[in-house]
XYZ file of C-alpha atoms in Angstrom:
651
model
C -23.815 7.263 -19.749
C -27.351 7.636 -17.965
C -26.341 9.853 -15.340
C -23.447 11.303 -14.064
C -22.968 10.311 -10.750
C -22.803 6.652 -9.252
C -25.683 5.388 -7.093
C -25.128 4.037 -3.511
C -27.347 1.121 -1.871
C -25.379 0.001 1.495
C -25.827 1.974 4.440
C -23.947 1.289 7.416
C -25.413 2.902 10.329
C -22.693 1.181 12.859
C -20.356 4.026 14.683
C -17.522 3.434 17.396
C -16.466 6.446 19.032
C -12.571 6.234 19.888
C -12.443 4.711 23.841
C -11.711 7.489 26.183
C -8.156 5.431 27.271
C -7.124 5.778 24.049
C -8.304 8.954 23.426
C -6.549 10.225 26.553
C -2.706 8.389 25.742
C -2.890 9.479 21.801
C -0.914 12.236 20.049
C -3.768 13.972 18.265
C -6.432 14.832 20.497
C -9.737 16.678 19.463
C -8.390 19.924 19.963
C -5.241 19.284 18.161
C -6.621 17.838 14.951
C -9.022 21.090 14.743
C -5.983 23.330 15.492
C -4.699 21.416 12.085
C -7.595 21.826 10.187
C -8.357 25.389 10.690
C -4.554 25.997 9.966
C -4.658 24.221 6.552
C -8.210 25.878 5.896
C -6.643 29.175 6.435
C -3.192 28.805 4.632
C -3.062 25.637 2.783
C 0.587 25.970 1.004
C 1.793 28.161 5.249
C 0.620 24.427 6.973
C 2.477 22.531 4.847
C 5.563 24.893 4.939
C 5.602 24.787 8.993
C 5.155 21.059 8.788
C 7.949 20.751 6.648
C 10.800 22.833 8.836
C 9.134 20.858 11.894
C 9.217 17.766 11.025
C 12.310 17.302 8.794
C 15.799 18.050 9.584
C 17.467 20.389 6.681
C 21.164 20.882 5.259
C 19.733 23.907 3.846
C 16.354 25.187 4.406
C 13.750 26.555 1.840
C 12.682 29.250 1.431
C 9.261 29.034 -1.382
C 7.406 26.056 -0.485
C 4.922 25.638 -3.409
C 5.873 26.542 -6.938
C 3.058 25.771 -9.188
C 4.175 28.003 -11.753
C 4.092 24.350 -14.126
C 1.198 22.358 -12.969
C 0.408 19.944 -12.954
C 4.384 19.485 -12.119
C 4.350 20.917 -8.829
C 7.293 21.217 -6.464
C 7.307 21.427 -2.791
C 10.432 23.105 -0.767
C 12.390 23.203 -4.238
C 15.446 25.044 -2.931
C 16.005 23.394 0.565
C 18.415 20.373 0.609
C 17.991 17.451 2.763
C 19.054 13.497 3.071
C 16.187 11.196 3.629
C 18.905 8.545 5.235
C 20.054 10.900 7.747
C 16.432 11.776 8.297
C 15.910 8.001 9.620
C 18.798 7.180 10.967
C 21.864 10.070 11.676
C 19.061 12.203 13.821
C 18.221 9.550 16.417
C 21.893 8.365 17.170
C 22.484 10.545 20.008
C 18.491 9.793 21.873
C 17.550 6.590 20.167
C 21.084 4.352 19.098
C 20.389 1.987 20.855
C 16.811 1.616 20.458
C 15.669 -1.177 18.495
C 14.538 -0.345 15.059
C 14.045 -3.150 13.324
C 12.799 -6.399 14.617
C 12.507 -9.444 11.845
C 11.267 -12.798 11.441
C 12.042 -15.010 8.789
C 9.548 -17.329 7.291
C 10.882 -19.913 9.003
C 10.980 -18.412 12.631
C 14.363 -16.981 12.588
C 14.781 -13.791 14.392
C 16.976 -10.662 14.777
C 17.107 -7.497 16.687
C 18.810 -4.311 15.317
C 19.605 -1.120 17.017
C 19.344 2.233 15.033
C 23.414 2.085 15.495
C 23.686 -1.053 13.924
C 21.137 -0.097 11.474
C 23.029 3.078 10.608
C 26.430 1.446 10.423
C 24.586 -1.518 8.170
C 23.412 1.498 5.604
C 26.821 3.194 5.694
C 28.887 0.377 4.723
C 26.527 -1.069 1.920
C 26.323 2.913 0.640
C 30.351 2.736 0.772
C 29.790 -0.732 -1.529
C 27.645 1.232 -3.880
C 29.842 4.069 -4.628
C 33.065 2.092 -4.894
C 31.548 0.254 -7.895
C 29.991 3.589 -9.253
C 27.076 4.152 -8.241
C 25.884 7.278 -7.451
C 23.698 10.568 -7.445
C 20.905 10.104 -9.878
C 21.874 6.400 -10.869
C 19.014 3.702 -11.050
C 19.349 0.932 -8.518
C 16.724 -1.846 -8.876
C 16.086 -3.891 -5.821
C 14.129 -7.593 -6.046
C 14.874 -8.614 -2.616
C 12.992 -10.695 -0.121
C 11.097 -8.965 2.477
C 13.983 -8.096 5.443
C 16.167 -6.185 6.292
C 19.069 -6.286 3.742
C 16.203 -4.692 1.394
C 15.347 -1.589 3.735
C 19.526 -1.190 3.908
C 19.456 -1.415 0.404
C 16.689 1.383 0.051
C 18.454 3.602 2.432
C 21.963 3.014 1.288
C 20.573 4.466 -2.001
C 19.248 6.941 -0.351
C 21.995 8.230 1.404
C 24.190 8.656 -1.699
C 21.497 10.033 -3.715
C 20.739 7.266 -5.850
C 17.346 6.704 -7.012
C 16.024 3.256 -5.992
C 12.913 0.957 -7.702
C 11.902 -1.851 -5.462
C 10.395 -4.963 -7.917
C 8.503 -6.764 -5.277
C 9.941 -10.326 -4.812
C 7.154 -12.222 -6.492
C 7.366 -10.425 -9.967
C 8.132 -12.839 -12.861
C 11.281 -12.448 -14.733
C 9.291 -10.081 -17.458
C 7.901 -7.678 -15.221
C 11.778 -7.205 -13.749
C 12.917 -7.082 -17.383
C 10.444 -3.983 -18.037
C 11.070 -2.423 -14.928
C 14.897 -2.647 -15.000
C 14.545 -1.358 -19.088
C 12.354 1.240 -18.267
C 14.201 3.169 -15.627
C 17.896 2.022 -17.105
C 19.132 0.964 -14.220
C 23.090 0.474 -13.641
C 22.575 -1.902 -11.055
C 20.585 -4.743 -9.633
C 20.471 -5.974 -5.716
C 18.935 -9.578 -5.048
C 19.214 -12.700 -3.483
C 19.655 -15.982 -3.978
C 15.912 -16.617 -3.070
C 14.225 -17.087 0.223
C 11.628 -19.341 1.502
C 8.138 -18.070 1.738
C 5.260 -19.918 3.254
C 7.882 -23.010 3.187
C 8.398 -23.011 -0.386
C 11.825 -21.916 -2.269
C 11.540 -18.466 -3.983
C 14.316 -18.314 -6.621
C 15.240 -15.165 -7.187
C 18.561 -15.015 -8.997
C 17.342 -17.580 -11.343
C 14.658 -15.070 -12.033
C 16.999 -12.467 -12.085
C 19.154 -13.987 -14.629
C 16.166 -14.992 -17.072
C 15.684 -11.181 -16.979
C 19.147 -10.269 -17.472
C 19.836 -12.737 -20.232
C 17.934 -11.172 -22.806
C 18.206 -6.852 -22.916
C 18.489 -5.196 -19.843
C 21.998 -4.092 -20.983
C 22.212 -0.976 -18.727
C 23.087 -3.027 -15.962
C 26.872 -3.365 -14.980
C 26.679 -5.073 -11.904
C 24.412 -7.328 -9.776
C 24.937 -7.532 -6.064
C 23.678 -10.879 -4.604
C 22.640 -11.482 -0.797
C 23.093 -14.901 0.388
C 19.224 -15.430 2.268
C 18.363 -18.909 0.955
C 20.979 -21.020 0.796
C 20.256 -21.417 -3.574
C 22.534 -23.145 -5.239
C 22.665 -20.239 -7.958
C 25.239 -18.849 -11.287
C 27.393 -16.046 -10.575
C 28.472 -14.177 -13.373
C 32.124 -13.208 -13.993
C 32.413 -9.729 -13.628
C 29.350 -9.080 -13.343
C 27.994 -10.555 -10.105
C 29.403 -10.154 -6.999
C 27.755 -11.713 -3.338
C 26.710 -8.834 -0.929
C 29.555 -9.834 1.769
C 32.035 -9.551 -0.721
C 30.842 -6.159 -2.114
C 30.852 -4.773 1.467
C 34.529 -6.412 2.419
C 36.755 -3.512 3.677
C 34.091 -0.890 3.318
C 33.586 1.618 6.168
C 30.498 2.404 8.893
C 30.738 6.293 8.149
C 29.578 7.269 4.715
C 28.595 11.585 4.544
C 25.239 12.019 3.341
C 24.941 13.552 -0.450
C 23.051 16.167 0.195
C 20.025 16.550 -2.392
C 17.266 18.812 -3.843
C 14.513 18.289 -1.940
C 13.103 17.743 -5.593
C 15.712 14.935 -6.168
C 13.851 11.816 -7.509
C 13.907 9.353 -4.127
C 12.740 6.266 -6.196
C 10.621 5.116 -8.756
C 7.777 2.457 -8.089
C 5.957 0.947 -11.286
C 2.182 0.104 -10.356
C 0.235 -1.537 -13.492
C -1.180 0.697 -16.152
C -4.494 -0.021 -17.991
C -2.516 -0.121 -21.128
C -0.508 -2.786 -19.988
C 2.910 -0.655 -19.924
C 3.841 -0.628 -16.313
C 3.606 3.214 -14.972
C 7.059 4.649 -13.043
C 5.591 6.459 -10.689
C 8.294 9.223 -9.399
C 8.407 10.214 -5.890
C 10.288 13.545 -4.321
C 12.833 13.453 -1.230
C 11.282 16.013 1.182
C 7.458 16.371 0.049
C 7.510 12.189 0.147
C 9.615 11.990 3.652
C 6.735 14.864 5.312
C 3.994 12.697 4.317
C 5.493 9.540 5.603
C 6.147 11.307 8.480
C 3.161 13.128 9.733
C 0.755 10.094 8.665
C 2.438 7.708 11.055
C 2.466 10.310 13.686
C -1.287 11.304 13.068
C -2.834 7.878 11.737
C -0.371 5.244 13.296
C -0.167 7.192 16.485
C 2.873 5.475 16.634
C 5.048 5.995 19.680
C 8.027 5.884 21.682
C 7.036 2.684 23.037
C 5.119 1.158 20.607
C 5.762 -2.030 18.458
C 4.689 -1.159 14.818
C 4.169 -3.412 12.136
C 3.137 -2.911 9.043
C 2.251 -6.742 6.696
C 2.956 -5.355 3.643
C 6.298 -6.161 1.511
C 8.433 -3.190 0.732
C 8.053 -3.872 -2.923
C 4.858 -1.767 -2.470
C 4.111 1.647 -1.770
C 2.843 0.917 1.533
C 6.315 -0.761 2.401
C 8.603 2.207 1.467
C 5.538 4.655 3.707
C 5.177 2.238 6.453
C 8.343 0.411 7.069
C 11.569 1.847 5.269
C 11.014 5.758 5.947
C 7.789 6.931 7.727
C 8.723 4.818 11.000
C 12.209 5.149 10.706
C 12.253 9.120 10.155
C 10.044 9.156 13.526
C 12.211 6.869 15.558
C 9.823 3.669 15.405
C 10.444 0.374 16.598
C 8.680 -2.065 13.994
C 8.500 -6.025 13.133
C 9.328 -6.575 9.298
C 8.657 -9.994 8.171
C 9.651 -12.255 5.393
C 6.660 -14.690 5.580
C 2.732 -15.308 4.816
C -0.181 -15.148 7.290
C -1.077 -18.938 7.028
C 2.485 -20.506 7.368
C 3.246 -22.849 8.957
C -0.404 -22.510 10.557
C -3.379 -19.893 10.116
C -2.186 -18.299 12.998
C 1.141 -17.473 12.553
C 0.126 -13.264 12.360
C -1.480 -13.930 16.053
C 1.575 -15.627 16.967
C 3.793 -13.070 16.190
C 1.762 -10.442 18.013
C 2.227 -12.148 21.341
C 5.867 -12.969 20.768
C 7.047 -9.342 19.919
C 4.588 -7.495 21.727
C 2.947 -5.786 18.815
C 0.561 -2.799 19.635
C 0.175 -1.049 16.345
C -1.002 -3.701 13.299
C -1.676 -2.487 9.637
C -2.578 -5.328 7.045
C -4.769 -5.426 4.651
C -8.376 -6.678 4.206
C -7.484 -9.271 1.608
C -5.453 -10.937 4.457
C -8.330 -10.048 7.260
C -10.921 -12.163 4.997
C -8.860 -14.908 4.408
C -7.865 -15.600 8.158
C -11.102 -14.547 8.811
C -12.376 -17.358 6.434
C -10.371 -20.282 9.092
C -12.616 -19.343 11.860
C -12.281 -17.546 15.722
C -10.771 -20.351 16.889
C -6.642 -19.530 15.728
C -6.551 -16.294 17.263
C -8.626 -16.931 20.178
C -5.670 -18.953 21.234
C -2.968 -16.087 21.442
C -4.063 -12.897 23.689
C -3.530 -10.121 21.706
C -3.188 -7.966 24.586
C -0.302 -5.747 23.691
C -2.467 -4.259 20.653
C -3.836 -0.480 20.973
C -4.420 0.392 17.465
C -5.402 -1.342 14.161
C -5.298 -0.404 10.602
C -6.151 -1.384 6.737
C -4.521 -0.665 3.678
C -4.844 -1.543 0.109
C -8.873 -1.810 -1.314
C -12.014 -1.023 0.972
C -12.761 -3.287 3.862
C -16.053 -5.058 3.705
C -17.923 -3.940 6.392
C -18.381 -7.591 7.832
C -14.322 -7.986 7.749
C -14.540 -4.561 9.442
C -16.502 -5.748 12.196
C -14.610 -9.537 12.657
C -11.021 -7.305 12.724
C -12.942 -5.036 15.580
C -14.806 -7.979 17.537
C -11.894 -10.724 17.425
C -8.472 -9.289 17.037
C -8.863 -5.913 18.845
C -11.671 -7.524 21.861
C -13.956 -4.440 20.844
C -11.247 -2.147 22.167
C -8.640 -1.233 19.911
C -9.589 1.775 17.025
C -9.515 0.517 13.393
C -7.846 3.132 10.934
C -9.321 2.429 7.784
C -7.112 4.179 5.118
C -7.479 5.367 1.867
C -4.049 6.390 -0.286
C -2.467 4.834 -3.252
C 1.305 4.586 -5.007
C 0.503 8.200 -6.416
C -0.776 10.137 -3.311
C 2.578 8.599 -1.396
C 1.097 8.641 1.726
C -2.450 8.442 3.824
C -4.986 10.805 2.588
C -8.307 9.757 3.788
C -8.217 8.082 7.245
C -9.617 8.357 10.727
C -7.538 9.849 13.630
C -7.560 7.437 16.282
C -7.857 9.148 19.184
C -10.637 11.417 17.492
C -13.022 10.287 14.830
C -15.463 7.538 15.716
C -15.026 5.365 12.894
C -17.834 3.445 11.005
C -17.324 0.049 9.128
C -16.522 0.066 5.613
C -15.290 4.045 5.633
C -12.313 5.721 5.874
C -14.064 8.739 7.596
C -12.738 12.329 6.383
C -9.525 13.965 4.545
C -6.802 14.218 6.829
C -5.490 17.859 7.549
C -4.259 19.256 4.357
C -5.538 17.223 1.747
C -8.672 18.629 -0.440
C -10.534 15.491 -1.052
C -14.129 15.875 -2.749
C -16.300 13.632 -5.026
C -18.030 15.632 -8.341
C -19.490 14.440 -11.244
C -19.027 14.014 -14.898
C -18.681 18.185 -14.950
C -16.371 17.993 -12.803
C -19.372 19.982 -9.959
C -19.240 18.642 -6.152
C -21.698 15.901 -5.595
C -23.724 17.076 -2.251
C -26.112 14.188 -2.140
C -25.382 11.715 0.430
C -26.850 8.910 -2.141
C -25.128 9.353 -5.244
C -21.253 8.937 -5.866
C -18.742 10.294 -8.390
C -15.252 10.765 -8.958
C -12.741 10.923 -5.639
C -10.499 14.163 -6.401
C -8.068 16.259 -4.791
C -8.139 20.009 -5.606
C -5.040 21.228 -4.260
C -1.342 19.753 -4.495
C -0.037 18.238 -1.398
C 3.492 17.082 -0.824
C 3.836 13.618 -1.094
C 1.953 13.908 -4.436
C 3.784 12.135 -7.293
C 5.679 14.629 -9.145
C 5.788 12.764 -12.887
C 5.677 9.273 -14.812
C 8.998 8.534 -15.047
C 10.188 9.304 -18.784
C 6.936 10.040 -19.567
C 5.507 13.666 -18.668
C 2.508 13.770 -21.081
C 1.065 10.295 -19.587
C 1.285 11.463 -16.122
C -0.349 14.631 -17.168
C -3.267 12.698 -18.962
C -3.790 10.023 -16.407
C -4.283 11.999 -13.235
C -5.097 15.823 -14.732
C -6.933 15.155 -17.652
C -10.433 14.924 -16.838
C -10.954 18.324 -14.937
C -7.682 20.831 -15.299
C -4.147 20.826 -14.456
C -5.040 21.067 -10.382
C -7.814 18.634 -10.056
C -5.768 15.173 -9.224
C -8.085 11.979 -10.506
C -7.887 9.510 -8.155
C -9.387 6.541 -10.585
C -11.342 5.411 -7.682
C -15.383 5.997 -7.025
C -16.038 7.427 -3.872
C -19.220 8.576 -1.568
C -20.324 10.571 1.553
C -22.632 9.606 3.827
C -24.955 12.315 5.804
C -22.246 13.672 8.085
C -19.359 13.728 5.373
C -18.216 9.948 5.539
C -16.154 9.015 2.804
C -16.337 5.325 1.194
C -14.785 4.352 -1.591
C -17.014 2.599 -4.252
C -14.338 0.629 -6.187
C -12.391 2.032 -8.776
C -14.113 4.046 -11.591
C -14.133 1.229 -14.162
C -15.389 -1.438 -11.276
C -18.524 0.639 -11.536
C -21.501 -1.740 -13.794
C -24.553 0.160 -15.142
C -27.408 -1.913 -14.760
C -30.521 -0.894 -16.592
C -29.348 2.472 -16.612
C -28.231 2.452 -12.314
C -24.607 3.186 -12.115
C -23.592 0.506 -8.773
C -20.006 0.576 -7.299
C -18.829 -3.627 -6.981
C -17.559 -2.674 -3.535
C -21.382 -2.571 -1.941
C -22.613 -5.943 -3.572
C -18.954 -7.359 -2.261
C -19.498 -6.230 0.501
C -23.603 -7.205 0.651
C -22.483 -10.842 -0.144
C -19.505 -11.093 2.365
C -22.093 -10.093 5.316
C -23.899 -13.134 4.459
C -22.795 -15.985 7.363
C -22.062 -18.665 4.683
C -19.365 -16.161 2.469
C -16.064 -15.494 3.382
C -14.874 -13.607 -0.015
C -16.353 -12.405 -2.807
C -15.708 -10.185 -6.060
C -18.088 -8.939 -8.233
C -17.797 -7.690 -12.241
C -20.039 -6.962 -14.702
C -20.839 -8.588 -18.526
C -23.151 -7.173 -21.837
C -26.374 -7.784 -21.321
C -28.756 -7.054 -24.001
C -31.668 -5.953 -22.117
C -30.051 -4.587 -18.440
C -26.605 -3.279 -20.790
C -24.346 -5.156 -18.378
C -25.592 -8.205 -16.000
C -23.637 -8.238 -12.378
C -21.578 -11.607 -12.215
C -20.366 -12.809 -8.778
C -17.722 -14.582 -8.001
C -17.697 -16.346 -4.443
C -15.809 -18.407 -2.218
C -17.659 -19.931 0.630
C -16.420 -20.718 4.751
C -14.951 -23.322 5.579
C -17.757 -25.989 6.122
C -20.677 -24.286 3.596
C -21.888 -26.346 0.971
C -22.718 -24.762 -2.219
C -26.097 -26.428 -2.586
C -28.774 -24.466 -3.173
C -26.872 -21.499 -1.984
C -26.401 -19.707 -5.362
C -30.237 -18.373 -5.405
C -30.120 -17.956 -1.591
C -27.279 -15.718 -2.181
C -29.141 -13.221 -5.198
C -32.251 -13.392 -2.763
C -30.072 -11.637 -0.157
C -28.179 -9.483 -1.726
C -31.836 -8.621 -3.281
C -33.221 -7.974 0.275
C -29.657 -6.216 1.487
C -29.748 -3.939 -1.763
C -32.372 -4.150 -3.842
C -33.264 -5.816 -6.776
C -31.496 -4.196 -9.217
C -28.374 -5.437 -7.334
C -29.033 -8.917 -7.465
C -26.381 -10.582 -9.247
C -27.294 -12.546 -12.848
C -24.664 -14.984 -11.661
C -22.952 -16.988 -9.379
C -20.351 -19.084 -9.708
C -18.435 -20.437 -6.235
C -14.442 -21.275 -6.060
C -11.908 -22.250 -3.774
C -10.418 -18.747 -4.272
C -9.722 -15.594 -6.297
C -7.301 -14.889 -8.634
C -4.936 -12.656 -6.589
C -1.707 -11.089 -6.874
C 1.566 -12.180 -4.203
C 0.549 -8.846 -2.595
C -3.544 -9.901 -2.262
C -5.470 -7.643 -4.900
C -8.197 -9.125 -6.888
C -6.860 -9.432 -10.177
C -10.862 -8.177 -11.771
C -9.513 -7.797 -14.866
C -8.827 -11.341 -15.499
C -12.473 -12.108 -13.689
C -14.008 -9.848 -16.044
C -12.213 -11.978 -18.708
C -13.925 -15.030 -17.389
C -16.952 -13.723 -16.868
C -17.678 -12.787 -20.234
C -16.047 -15.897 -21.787
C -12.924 -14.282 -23.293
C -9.731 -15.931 -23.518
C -7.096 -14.419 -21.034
C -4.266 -13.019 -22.951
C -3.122 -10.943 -19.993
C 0.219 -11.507 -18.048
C -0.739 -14.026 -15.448
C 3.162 -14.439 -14.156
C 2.695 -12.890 -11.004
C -0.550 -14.650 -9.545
C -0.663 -16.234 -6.352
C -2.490 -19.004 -7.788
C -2.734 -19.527 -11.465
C -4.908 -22.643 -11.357
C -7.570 -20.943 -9.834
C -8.368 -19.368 -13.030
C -8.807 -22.833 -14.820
C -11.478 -23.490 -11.909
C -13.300 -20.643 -11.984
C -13.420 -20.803 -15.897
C -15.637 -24.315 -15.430
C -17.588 -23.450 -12.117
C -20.911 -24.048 -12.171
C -23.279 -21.568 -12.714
């Protein structure tokens, strides 16, 4: 390596200070969040402990709150007992039953209303279903649902009797299920028939059953909801429909009361070796974070209409839909669909129609509608939004400034958040009503959380040029507590750089002059060019700002002379012609940058190579880019052919 920390070209000099209105309605105000910080700075294991008998409703309550007599294997609140189900749902009966909790919309327009009564009574009877064919306390449940709300009654059911849930997002392929079932031995499976998603049939049993047919012989029973209308096979004695399971079953079902240690579900995120990673979550350090990061980040409200994009199949899902706004009392839109169906403004659409005023999605889907032009959402108001947010990779600074000019009319704050499937909740993000927020950052650790960026030695990096390693140096609750079955890679991937404290985020991070944090990419989207150590993120983001690009993602190949040459990959705006444009484009990334940023390589597309859930798939560009054939897993893209494309585009 040349030198041990990463350098950074972009600067972003653009700052929007939260509007007084806001500032003035919203929970945290400046005084508050540095009554928080102090508090943590002073006592960082005492905050936590006070958050935790505020904010969550006990059986029993602790009495240690940090034992890190084992770390890395920390546990938070280890002798207290809780249920996370009667922390969304039993506590808001008597104030809040008949409060809407759950507002959905089906891909094809259908919608439905449902109380926190109805939603309790929904959870209680499918938990009764559960338990009368066996299931209980520590038990696997997998779930590969569509995105509604039999899935979050299927999380919380589990919940409530103490069963440990792993969502498989709805757009896996039948190997990915068969791993993830295997893996965590599951007893049972929940699905569908399929659904419909952006018009087209999802099949999901038939998936179900090509991962059932060969292994997976853990599981005894497979409950199937009827959302499609899918002419599927039902298994004798094995399958059973969802209305059938729940025939006769009761509305009342007594919490099992668990450790706040007990296991709330497993979520498998990919691993580098290609072996997914079961990443195990707690019950009460998990339920706090969710908690206080919708209260502090969110803002969200009595009155307020959340919604959060994402599919519950991901982390930001369970945080953002199933518990965080639930536990708080949340009214929220949950929807089944895509952004562009059956026009590129169906997300605008929506936010009229249900009166939406807090909006999380992620960049991936702010670049693509941003990609169709003003002209969709300038047709829908938009007037019921207060607050905006993004989740899942760093937001371009361009995107950044669209999502602030167009959707929120230069008046709504934009929380730009940093967390992942490990941290379990928010961990770097603005507060609304406080931090003035700059594009393309996620502005400062929230209360609690000991974010920093060092180098190779593991030493803070105090330059506001250079980048390094993001790390957190002190446990927080709704840290992941193992890898599920397998201690000694959990201890390896996230504590084996710099000590059994030190958590390794995987990403590559810097701050600007007053203490900014942006993330760079993650460590090994970092290409050393001539012996300059550049983050992808800033020529991404360099090439986006340029008014022909709507998308781009950069990698990195040998080179013999430079050690690796930057390749970028680039999809243009609607009407731009790729004439010309590919030397245009390393002039001005040149100019934006510097030369030693200018790509070696351009090669335009119609699109990326993306996930169901949006992320760049890099690995497979990298695999293009350098010519190699693609031996990876490419079941659960979006769009396979695009790979075919990109592997012939002109240079």
């Amino acid at each position: 390596m040349a030198q041990d920390s990463i350098e950074s070209v972009l600067r972003e000099n653009r700052s929007f200070p939260p509007p007084s209105a806001f500032t003035a309605g919203a929970r945290l105000k400046p005084e508050d969040l540095k009554a928080l910080r102090d508090k943590a700075a002073a006592d960082h294991v005492g905050f936590w402990a006070d958050l935790a008998r505020e904010e969550i409703d006990w059986h029993e309550p602790f009495t240690q709150a940090l034992d890190d007599s084992e770390a890395p294997f920390f546990k938070w609140f280890a002798d207290g007992k809780l249920n996370v189900a009667y922390n969304c749902l039993d506590r808001h009966l008597e104030t809040r039953g008949d409060k809407t909790a759950l507002i959905f919309e089906g891909d094809e327009g259908d919608v439905e209303h449902i109380s926190y009564r109805e939603l309790h009574a929904r959870v209680c009877r499918f938990a009764n279903a559960l338990k009368a064919k066996g299931i209980g306390k520590g038990d696997r449940v997998v779930i590969y649902m569509p995105n509604g709300p039999h899935a979050v009654v299927a999380m919380l059911a589990c919940a409530r009797i103490g069963a440990i849930h792993s969502v498989v997002f709805g757009g896996f392929s039948a190997p990915s299920l068969k791993d993830r079932i295997e893996d965590a031995q599951a007893r049972m499976l929940i699905t569908a028939d399929g659904n419909y998603r952006g018009g087209k049939a999802v099949p999901l049993k038939e998936v179900a059953d090509k991962a059932l047919a060969d292994g997976c012989d853990s599981i005894e029973t497979v409950i199937v909801h009827k959302r499609g209308g899918l002419d599927v096979r039902m298994q004798d004695g094995r399958d059973i429909w969802w209305t059938d399971a729940e025939a006769g079953q009761g509305d009342d079902c007594e919490p099992e009361w668990v450790e706040a240690e007990h296991p709330l579900f497993i979520l498998y995120t990919s691993g580098s070796t290609g072996k997914p990673k079961g990443i195990q979550h707690s019950s009460a350090g998990y339920l706090l974070g969710s908690i206080v990061t919708n209260k502090w980040v969110m803002d969200l409200q009595e009155n307020d209409v959340h919604w959060c994009t994402a599919d519950v199949g991901w982390i930001t899902g369970h945080t953002y839909i199933t518990y965080g706004p639930t536990a708080i009392g949340a009214t929220q839109v949950v929807f089944e669909g895509v952004p562009t169906y059956p026009e590129g403004d169906r997300f605008w659409k929506m936010v009229d129609e249900h009166k939406v005023s807090v909006f999380y999605t992620a960049p991936t889907a702010i670049r693509a509608l941003m990609k169709l032009g003003e002209e969709l959402p300038e047709r829908h108001s938009l007037d019921s939004l207060r607050l905006l947010g993004t989740v899942g990779e760093p937001i371009n600074p361009e995107a950044w400034m669209w999502y602030h000019r167009v959707i929120g009319k230069e008046r709504c704050p934009i929380v730009d958040t940093w967390w992942q499937t490990e941290t379990g909740a928010q961990m770097i993000a603005p507060i609304p009503g406080v931090t003035a927020t700059k594009p393309g950052s996620c502005t400062h650790a929230l209360p609690g959380i000991a974010a920093d960026i060092v180098d190779e030695s593991g030493e803070s990096v105090t330059e506001s040029d250079k980048g390094g390693y993001l790390v957190i140096k002190e446990p927080w609750p709704s840290m992941l507590r193992t890898i599920w079955g397998d201690p000694d890679r959990y201890k390896q991937t996230y504590f084996g750089k710099f000590g059994d404290r030190v958590y390794v985020a995987g990403d590559a991070a810097e701050r600007d002059d007053e203490g900014y944090f942006r993330i760079l990419g993650r460590i090994d989207d970092v290409v050393n060019v001539s012996g300059h150590r550049l983050g992808t993120m800033e020529v991404e983001s360099a090439l986006v700002a340029h008014s022909a690009v709507a998308e781009a993602a950069v990698v990195s190949r040998p080179h013999e002379v430079k050690g690796e040459a930057i390749i970028a990959f680039v999809i243009l705006k609607g009407d731009s012609g790729a004439e010309g444009l590919a030397e245009e484009l390393r002039g001005w990334v040149a100019e934006q940058l510097g030369a030693i940023a200018k790509p070696e390589e351009i090669r335009f597309a119609d699109g990326l190579p993306k996930t169901r859930s949006g992320k760049i798939m890099r690995r497979l560009l990298r695999s293009v880019a350098r010519g190699e054939e693609i031996t990876q897993d490419t079941s659960t893209l979006e769009n396979p052919q695009i790979l075919e494309q990109l592997q012939t585009s002109g240079h």
